[in-house]
């Protein structure tokens, strides 16, 4: 089954404690991206990657890091999480930047 | 002004109604227009994809793009309670084969029996 898998689904952490949210896709897609979704603000892109070792900033990259060492994986790293990063996060993959994006189930992160 | 404007709703309609969801945009370079549906606690799923202007129909759903007015619409005929979800428009241009899609804020639709 074609899918994008994120882990964990739910995470509560404390300010400053580094965390990683994993994302994996099994569709051999080149394009992967991370979004955060907040009430009233909709989906905002954090980072995207057009291929292995190629990443670029989206609209709201501050406080986040990503890496793309393998085609299927695109982890999101928060080196020092802060409460304003409390949000619902989605990973997505697509064949290219302008084709259908397949989204993961989401990770609800709470930073206290 | 945001690049893509979408009324967040909620929009509440009775079962069987025709629903009209809309987005306006400001970037004339946008060429690809998509509608995603997002159920509660789920990731968005693509519903309709349209390139440039015109209409596209798929079952009870019709997507319209009017590039001259920078306005896109999604119509749902014979709406069902199972259509209750948040509908997000997304759009982008083509620059060297890649682009960053821009999403609207989403419109919450409630179809009551």
PDB file of C-alpha atoms in Angstrom, chain A residues 9-10 31 35 37 40-43 45 48 50 57-59 88 90 96-101 103-105, chain B residues 2 32 34 36 38 41-46 49 86 88 93-94 97-106:
ATOM      1  CA  UNK A   9       1.669  10.448  16.131  1.00  0.00           C
ATOM      2  CA  UNK A  10       1.592  12.317  19.421  1.00  0.00           C
ATOM      3  CA  UNK A  31       9.830  15.441  -3.624  1.00  0.00           C
ATOM      4  CA  UNK A  35       4.132  21.382   6.934  1.00  0.00           C
ATOM      5  CA  UNK A  37      -0.990  23.288  10.539  1.00  0.00           C
ATOM      6  CA  UNK A  40      -6.662  30.015  11.471  1.00  0.00           C
ATOM      7  CA  UNK A  41      -3.340  29.805   9.636  1.00  0.00           C
ATOM      8  CA  UNK A  42      -3.810  26.688   7.553  1.00  0.00           C
ATOM      9  CA  UNK A  43      -0.946  24.616   6.179  1.00  0.00           C
ATOM     10  CA  UNK A  45       5.468  24.710   4.498  1.00  0.00           C
ATOM     11  CA  UNK A  48      11.065  20.748   1.269  1.00  0.00           C
ATOM     12  CA  UNK A  50      13.557  17.850  -4.307  1.00  0.00           C
ATOM     13  CA  UNK A  57      13.435  26.432   3.160  1.00  0.00           C
ATOM     14  CA  UNK A  58       9.711  26.855   2.942  1.00  0.00           C
ATOM     15  CA  UNK A  59       7.665  29.651   4.463  1.00  0.00           C
ATOM     16  CA  UNK A  88       0.123  19.624  14.069  1.00  0.00           C
ATOM     17  CA  UNK A  90       2.431  16.799   8.335  1.00  0.00           C
ATOM     18  CA  UNK A  96       7.420  16.312  -8.308  1.00  0.00           C
ATOM     19  CA  UNK A  97       6.590  19.653  -6.752  1.00  0.00           C
ATOM     20  CA  UNK A  98       3.527  20.207  -8.894  1.00  0.00           C
ATOM     21  CA  UNK A  99       1.827  16.826  -8.690  1.00  0.00           C
ATOM     22  CA  UNK A 100      -0.444  15.233  -6.122  1.00  0.00           C
ATOM     23  CA  UNK A 101       0.995  15.297  -2.633  1.00  0.00           C
ATOM     24  CA  UNK A 103       0.281  13.269   3.287  1.00  0.00           C
ATOM     25  CA  UNK A 104       1.120  11.330   6.402  1.00  0.00           C
ATOM     26  CA  UNK A 105      -1.317  10.988   9.289  1.00  0.00           C
TER      27      UNK A 105
ATOM     28  CA  UNK B   2      -2.137  36.589   1.629  1.00  0.00           C
ATOM     29  CA  UNK B  32      -1.811  24.329 -11.027  1.00  0.00           C
ATOM     30  CA  UNK B  34      -5.801  21.551  -6.420  1.00  0.00           C
ATOM     31  CA  UNK B  36      -7.683  18.657  -0.883  1.00  0.00           C
ATOM     32  CA  UNK B  38      -9.102  16.737   5.215  1.00  0.00           C
ATOM     33  CA  UNK B  41      -7.399  13.835  12.711  1.00  0.00           C
ATOM     34  CA  UNK B  42      -6.282  12.835   9.221  1.00  0.00           C
ATOM     35  CA  UNK B  43      -3.871  14.182   6.630  1.00  0.00           C
ATOM     36  CA  UNK B  44      -5.221  16.002   3.559  1.00  0.00           C
ATOM     37  CA  UNK B  45      -6.096  13.913   0.492  1.00  0.00           C
ATOM     38  CA  UNK B  46      -6.219  15.168  -3.067  1.00  0.00           C
ATOM     39  CA  UNK B  49      -6.439  18.682  -9.791  1.00  0.00           C
ATOM     40  CA  UNK B  86     -12.155  20.738   5.821  1.00  0.00           C
ATOM     41  CA  UNK B  88      -8.167  23.195   1.301  1.00  0.00           C
ATOM     42  CA  UNK B  93       3.325  27.856 -10.676  1.00  0.00           C
ATOM     43  CA  UNK B  94       6.011  26.116 -12.638  1.00  0.00           C
ATOM     44  CA  UNK B  97       9.899  22.095 -12.969  1.00  0.00           C
ATOM     45  CA  UNK B  98       9.535  22.687  -9.254  1.00  0.00           C
ATOM     46  CA  UNK B  99       7.515  24.984  -7.061  1.00  0.00           C
ATOM     47  CA  UNK B 100       6.324  25.462  -3.523  1.00  0.00           C
ATOM     48  CA  UNK B 101       2.557  24.939  -3.399  1.00  0.00           C
ATOM     49  CA  UNK B 102       0.609  27.573  -1.526  1.00  0.00           C
ATOM     50  CA  UNK B 103      -2.347  26.387   0.522  1.00  0.00           C
ATOM     51  CA  UNK B 104      -5.445  28.272   1.573  1.00  0.00           C
ATOM     52  CA  UNK B 105      -6.466  28.180   5.237  1.00  0.00           C
ATOM     53  CA  UNK B 106      -9.201  25.651   4.534  1.00  0.00           C
TER      54      UNK B 106
END
